[in-house]
Amino acid sequence: RNPDYFLSVGIHAKIFLSLWGKKRPIDHNLQKYLNLKTQHCVECVLLSVYADIHTEAVQAALAKHKEEKMALPMPTKRRSTYVQSPIQARTPPDSSSGSEDETSARRQSAVVAPPPSANSNLQSPDSWINRSVQGSSTSSSASSTLSHGEAKPQPQSQEWMTALLTLSSITSPAAPSGNNAPPPDVTAGAPPSRGSRVDLPSNAVVRGMSRGQSRSSMMETADGVPVSSRVSTKIQQLLNTLKRPKRPPLSEFFTDDSEEIVEVPQPDPNTPKPEGRQIIPVKGEPLGVVSNWPPALQAALARWGATQGKSPALTALDITGRVLYTLTYGKLWSRSVKLAYTLLNKLGTKNEQILKPGDRVALVYPNSDPGMFWVSFYGCLLAEVIPVPIEVPLSRKDAGISQVGFLLGSCGVGLALTSEICLKGLPKTPTGEILQFKGWPRLKWVVTDSKYLTKPSKDWQPHIPTANTDPAYIEYKASKDSTVVGVAVSKVAMLTHCQALTQACNYCEGETLVNVLDFKKDMGLWHGVLTAVMNRIHTISVPYAVMKACPLSWVQRVHIHKARIALVKCRDLHWAMMAHRDQRDTSLASLRMLIVADGANPWSVSSCDAFLNVFQSHGLKPEVICPCATSPEAMTVAIRRPGVLGTPLPARAILSMGGLSHGVIRVNTEDKNSALTVQDVGHVMPGALMCIVKPDGPPQLCKTDEIGEIIINSRAGGTMYYNLPGVTKNTFEVIPVNANGVPIGEIPFVRSGLLGFVGPGSLIFVVGKIEGLLMVSGRRHNADDLVATALAVEPVKTVYRGRIAVFSVTVFYDERVVIVAEQRPDASEEDSFQWMSRVLQAIDSIHQVGLYCLALVPANTLPKTPLGGIHISDTKQFFLDGNLHPCNILMCPHTCVTNLPKPRQKQPVGVGPASVMVGNLVAGKRIAQAAGRDLGMIEDQDLVRKHQYLTEALHWRAQTDPDHVLYVLLNAKGVTVSTASCVQLHKRAEKIAAALTEKGSINTGENVVLLYPPGIDLIAAFYGCLYAGCVPVNVRPPHPQNLAATLPTVRMIIDVSKAACILTTQNLMRTLRSKEAAASVNIKTWPMIIDTDDLPRRRPPQIYKPPTAEMIAYLDFSVSTTGMLTGVKISHAAVSALCRSVKLQCELYSSRQIAICLDPYCGLGFVLWCLASVYSGHQSILIPPFELESCSSLWLSTLSQYRIRDTFCSYSVMELCIKGLGTQTDLLKARGVNLSCVRSCVVIAEERPRLALTHSFSKLFKDVGLSSRAVSTAFGSRVNLAICLQGTTGPDPCTVYVDMKSLRHDRLRLVERGAPQSLPLMESGKILPGVRVIIVNPETRGPLGDSHLGEIWVNSPHNASGYYTIYGEESLQADHFNTKLSFGDPQTLWARTGYLGFVKRTELLEASGDRHDALFVVGSLDETLELRGLRYHPTDIETSVSRAHRSIAESAVFTWTNLLVVVSELCGSEQDALDLVPLITNVVLEEHHLIVGVVVIVDPGVIPINSRGEKQRMHLRDSFLADQLDPIYVAYNM
């Protein structure tokens, strides 16, 4: 009763081995299923048929894997993602009527799954691991703890111990002893929203602190993970699966050549090759000439209409299987004539003829109304217009609807004929007009019911010419790439085909034929409509809807009408078998021919045998079963002629699947599990000539033992693809050539699209179709064979009605096999996963091909063909577009991607750096170094005094220009909240200095933490500390809404810096002492807290002056992107040099105004916010970045209002502007915002310039006057806060395109824009005055040429003095701050930035007239991923991943045990989560030649981002491994 069960491509049974004979005992499973009630037997019997026949092969395959006891890691899934809901909107109802079972299944599946038990999250990891080990050998029975309730306690077992041993091999070493307090949990609690950027140090790695002191109790995830981590167990399972030998064997890897990424592997010498002689064309028997054959098909209808008017032509059934009406030949003739007359004379106004002979007309009739179709088809033939039968469109979203539009357009169809009932059912617009379907031309709809037709006058007769080569009708054909084309059949071909079928099938006048096939095309049309009329046959049409209600209806019709011929497909044989118990008295003895239309398919053997087995007792004779092979282009290729009683049946071919995959025929003798049994499809059609040619390349004749494409020369075949001359030539005008490439004749052949060979006695065997061919690594696999294997793996529990689609996608230069199946609504997660893992293993063993992806989607959600099968090309498109919405997915790229480039072997360092350098010089390559201009000497003594220390500079400004305003602070409304003139700032600093010495009793040189929101208080506190001789440590205050995540970082910096005192505001002081704070840290151990809001007016006894400029001015703490908390010491000399350098580069002086929208807590942001104005005297307008969250236009409006020429911002500020103002540029214009004043807008960052972001920003605000040349970037690092900064003078920043393949080898190759594998990089700003940089090999420490990528080393007077260490790790200090080159210039002391980059000499000129050397930063050395011996930069992979699907908001990558882990934030609905897994895997493989190991889909805002807008990947890694991310889905790629 459930028809679409069988209608998917893959549901018909296929056989690899034993056939179902009488002697074979029926499997007890089958017996059990056969006893079920009729409504269930559809599903069960079919699947048991598969199981019975194919199980041996599959079980043998699975047994091999069982021995290995391999537990596969099951995906982790959030409960909400598992709720299945068939998306009915996307699935059109069946073309007739939806079955009851289907709707009930839909109703059941719409029920929401129950929520997990309350304590499921608290389940102990031990029980989780325990369960995972108790799981079956083929799949882990352990799912996410989020997907199940409490675990049942399992008995301790030997396996459990083994698992612990396995786990312990990757767990962390024993933690150092000592009663250290547990670390602050920086990840617990709600993830910070993107708005509140948080600095999250990785669990307590503090650079510069000795390991022994670094909070030893914290997880050291770099070395291993704790046993309690669920994630690590799964990763270990994954690693275990990857240790298996790969298939096919990887004897040869391919070298990564710069020209060709992948080379074709060397052919295997053991590959079977064809050995036979060249095939000789096979000739059918001559087409006999019968004296009374009509000159045209219409003439036959005219003859029967006149002479045999009462003779029945067609009987149609209603939905219950009862006779609805019978159309006689007389009625058929008279109605067809009326329609022909109406079409030619009555459609337009009086004298206007709308249709003329040769015009194309669409026929749109449902399968339940054959009578109207017959009348319309013959009416069109009589009117000499060309009918184009198509399916009834049900909705705008029908599968392949736009391709049908392409067919109608290419055929020039402007008129559609339909019935009144069908017209009423078509989708309409609200005004009642018929919907304009996507891609369809405008159609005029004509109703052909009798009452609307005009009776012609007595003297009007239709013109019936002798059949000629003009097109008679056009049959549609959907090709593999989903395009729908029209095969034109000429009048003579139509007539000759009918004659050939009559001769081959021995049709006689007056016979009865039962037709279950679609009468609009293919066999249903050729036999049931055309040949039937030629021979005055009575056709009984059994529509699809009847078969749903009564699967035995066609057998009953054969019995009632004593039919001689039945026209069926394998599915109809199955249905009849299932229901045959209800009918004991049916007889099939009258049948002389049971034509099996899809008998060419390899799976048809079992259907025919099983049907014969059941119905032989009902009079069915074995010799009447006649399989045939057809295609829309060649029409009938071959058909088995009805046999004579008692003659032996033709033999079967039992072929080796291994041989088939190489295109050769080998009888299977060894491994019975990989055999394919096929039956013949009879002999070639009368009057036809047949050859077998190679399916790809020129049409060369095959050898006798070679599989090839069948091509046919016959008058009875299609003539062309209508109106598509290009593709027509390749299909309809093929001239075969011999082995030397010489044509064997001049007669053209037609390609049939069928793959096969000629067997003994010239019998034709078909083993598959070109459309279902999957070419993987040079071997051919048939999609239908893979479906059969999948169906034989216990699908009853998992697969919904056997609906499975198989197709291939091209990823990384090869085809990859994808299987998509519909999952039963009641299938458990566990069963599904187990089924998937077993399918993988079965296909691997039987077909020797690795699956790339296996996906299960909710029942009823795959796009359907008109008769309910799976629309393969639409399914494939959904998969590639990320619209499939699977509920389970398994990717296995490790097994099937065997053409990766060879891993790079690092060369032994036998060649020293000196030789490398000399080699570079000999090759004419420059040493990669560059320098900013000289800082120049300061001669004026007064200036020396003024600029020696910042405290003196401020004091001097307060005396000489007291009322000059240095700082203006704005709020979200753009209103000035506070200002500070030189004297005000000086006095506030004095008050704070006095408070520190009096209240705090702070000694000189002690560290004081400044905890302030961005503003002038922070600046005053900084100078107050300098006045008091303390060392200020600037710390970002905790986020009040997210104390749990942000306060531990504050605590850590206070502890690490050994601060003696905290300066802060009253509000923050209350926060530090609140109950909420107590939940995260120990609030009783804070150092002294001084609130600076209301201090008395006091002056310190004196302003402290450091004895030497090398003394520390302040400590700069920052969390790096790798989660490293790093504090560096900045001396007074460095502060002065840096301020002077910035002053010169940006031309800052007292009359200038700049705007700063940055976080003022570290790096160059702090220097610009607090130091530069006091040094240079310019006015700084301060805009706290958090104010932009409530008013995104604040910064840009300020630039316009104050006519600012120079402004500084961060990437996060740019992102806020793009997101907040993306659609409001017109509004900004209307408000009068004009940015033409902005000369330079510099992004302050410690990373590679984000080119896409700066380009988007420039492009977006171009309309409000922003110059494209204004936006540039700066670059600083921990060892030197400002290395590059785009100043006001000098050349514009330049962009180059580098080859990513070379970059992975640390080489540099410039390419043109748009070149494949090219990466755009922007210069990081001009090198500051006084700064020198050199590019160095980080391993040999020798200087590199400018064609290499290396570490950037810097020498400058404003380098930091070193890391702030407690017990001074001198080695780290010397290594990073005072390093010498191993060769070249061994005197200069350099600081290592830890960033990779290169220097390129550009065509631009400096002010001095020299060519400009540009510094390009590529990425942090600590963050690079070493995979396959190559160096990858996370940001490149992340850029590719973010492009993969519209629902990916942000992504981050890291490695774990040599696996690449991709974490992506999902901004769409949770049902998109699993769509992302294959797309992410595809894009990383295509663009970076890497296989993704784990894909983690999380909520937006989960990827931690620091205050500078940089991702903290290592912190993310720690959270993932500690199972703290609460992911939506985790996929472990096998």
mmCIF file of N, CA and C in Angstrom, residues 1011 1037-1043 1046-1047 1064-1079 1081 1083 1086 1089:
data_model
loop_
_atom_site.group_PDB
_atom_site.id
_atom_site.type_symbol
_atom_site.label_atom_id
_atom_site.label_comp_id
_atom_site.label_asym_id
_atom_site.label_seq_id
_atom_site.Cartn_x
_atom_site.Cartn_y
_atom_site.Cartn_z
ATOM 1 N N LEU A 1011 42.150 49.892 37.407
ATOM 2 C CA LEU A 1011 40.945 49.177 36.964
ATOM 3 C C LEU A 1011 39.877 50.211 36.655
ATOM 4 N N PRO A 1037 38.571 46.234 33.199
ATOM 5 C CA PRO A 1037 37.675 45.886 34.319
ATOM 6 C C PRO A 1037 36.792 44.692 33.959
ATOM 7 N N PRO A 1038 36.320 43.945 34.963
ATOM 8 C CA PRO A 1038 35.441 42.797 34.663
ATOM 9 C C PRO A 1038 34.104 43.271 34.104
ATOM 10 N N HIS A 1039 33.482 42.435 33.288
ATOM 11 C CA HIS A 1039 32.181 42.793 32.706
ATOM 12 C C HIS A 1039 31.103 42.490 33.739
ATOM 13 N N PRO A 1040 30.335 43.507 34.180
ATOM 14 C CA PRO A 1040 29.392 43.283 35.294
ATOM 15 C C PRO A 1040 28.365 42.182 35.000
ATOM 16 N N GLN A 1041 27.991 41.999 33.700
ATOM 17 C CA GLN A 1041 27.002 40.955 33.376
ATOM 18 C C GLN A 1041 27.655 39.580 33.236
ATOM 19 N N ASN A 1042 28.975 39.536 33.266
ATOM 20 C CA ASN A 1042 29.632 38.265 32.989
ATOM 21 C C ASN A 1042 30.856 38.093 33.889
ATOM 22 N N LEU A 1043 30.628 38.277 35.177
ATOM 23 C CA LEU A 1043 31.751 38.224 36.125
ATOM 24 C C LEU A 1043 32.427 36.850 36.109
ATOM 25 N N THR A 1046 34.930 36.891 33.302
ATOM 26 C CA THR A 1046 35.922 37.968 33.162
ATOM 27 C C THR A 1046 36.710 38.261 34.429
ATOM 28 N N LEU A 1047 36.114 38.021 35.586
ATOM 29 C CA LEU A 1047 36.811 38.365 36.837
ATOM 30 C C LEU A 1047 38.058 37.501 37.084
ATOM 31 N N THR A 1064 40.699 52.316 41.493
ATOM 32 C CA THR A 1064 39.499 52.070 40.689
ATOM 33 C C THR A 1064 38.412 53.077 41.046
ATOM 34 N N THR A 1065 37.218 52.899 40.472
ATOM 35 C CA THR A 1065 36.082 53.791 40.764
ATOM 36 C C THR A 1065 35.233 53.152 41.861
ATOM 37 N N GLN A 1066 34.303 53.963 42.396
ATOM 38 C CA GLN A 1066 33.428 53.442 43.473
ATOM 39 C C GLN A 1066 32.598 52.256 42.979
ATOM 40 N N ASN A 1067 32.041 52.384 41.752
ATOM 41 C CA ASN A 1067 31.192 51.301 41.205
ATOM 42 C C ASN A 1067 31.957 50.002 41.105
ATOM 43 N N LEU A 1068 33.173 50.095 40.554
ATOM 44 C CA LEU A 1068 33.949 48.874 40.362
ATOM 45 C C LEU A 1068 34.403 48.295 41.705
ATOM 46 N N MET A 1069 34.649 49.185 42.670
ATOM 47 C CA MET A 1069 35.055 48.693 43.987
ATOM 48 C C MET A 1069 33.923 47.853 44.587
ATOM 49 N N ARG A 1070 32.678 48.337 44.416
ATOM 50 C CA ARG A 1070 31.530 47.573 44.922
ATOM 51 C C ARG A 1070 31.438 46.216 44.215
ATOM 52 N N THR A 1071 31.691 46.238 42.882
ATOM 53 C CA THR A 1071 31.639 44.984 42.110
ATOM 54 C C THR A 1071 32.664 43.986 42.637
ATOM 55 N N LEU A 1072 33.886 44.466 42.901
ATOM 56 C CA LEU A 1072 34.959 43.568 43.343
ATOM 57 C C LEU A 1072 34.624 42.901 44.672
ATOM 58 N N ARG A 1073 33.792 43.584 45.477
ATOM 59 C CA ARG A 1073 33.497 43.041 46.806
ATOM 60 C C ARG A 1073 32.108 42.417 46.888
ATOM 61 N N SER A 1074 31.452 42.278 45.718
ATOM 62 C CA SER A 1074 30.055 41.811 45.713
ATOM 63 C C SER A 1074 29.981 40.294 45.902
ATOM 64 N N LYS A 1075 28.726 39.806 46.187
ATOM 65 C CA LYS A 1075 28.491 38.359 46.323
ATOM 66 C C LYS A 1075 28.757 37.649 44.998
ATOM 67 N N GLU A 1076 28.371 38.332 43.895
ATOM 68 C CA GLU A 1076 28.568 37.705 42.575
ATOM 69 C C GLU A 1076 30.050 37.449 42.334
ATOM 70 N N ALA A 1077 30.891 38.429 42.751
ATOM 71 C CA ALA A 1077 32.336 38.270 42.561
ATOM 72 C C ALA A 1077 32.841 37.110 43.414
ATOM 73 N N ALA A 1078 32.258 36.981 44.602
ATOM 74 C CA ALA A 1078 32.719 35.927 45.522
ATOM 75 C C ALA A 1078 32.489 34.541 44.924
ATOM 76 N N ALA A 1079 31.505 34.438 44.016
ATOM 77 C CA ALA A 1079 31.238 33.131 43.399
ATOM 78 C C ALA A 1079 32.368 32.719 42.449
ATOM 79 N N VAL A 1081 35.833 34.310 42.494
ATOM 80 C CA VAL A 1081 37.199 34.420 43.042
ATOM 81 C C VAL A 1081 37.113 34.625 44.557
ATOM 82 N N ILE A 1083 37.328 36.940 47.298
ATOM 83 C CA ILE A 1083 37.349 38.413 47.378
ATOM 84 C C ILE A 1083 38.030 38.903 48.659
ATOM 85 N N TRP A 1086 41.888 40.373 48.066
ATOM 86 C CA TRP A 1086 42.269 41.488 47.174
ATOM 87 C C TRP A 1086 43.346 42.329 47.877
ATOM 88 N N ILE A 1089 42.281 48.382 48.047
ATOM 89 C CA ILE A 1089 41.560 49.029 46.930
ATOM 90 C C ILE A 1089 41.349 50.498 47.301
#
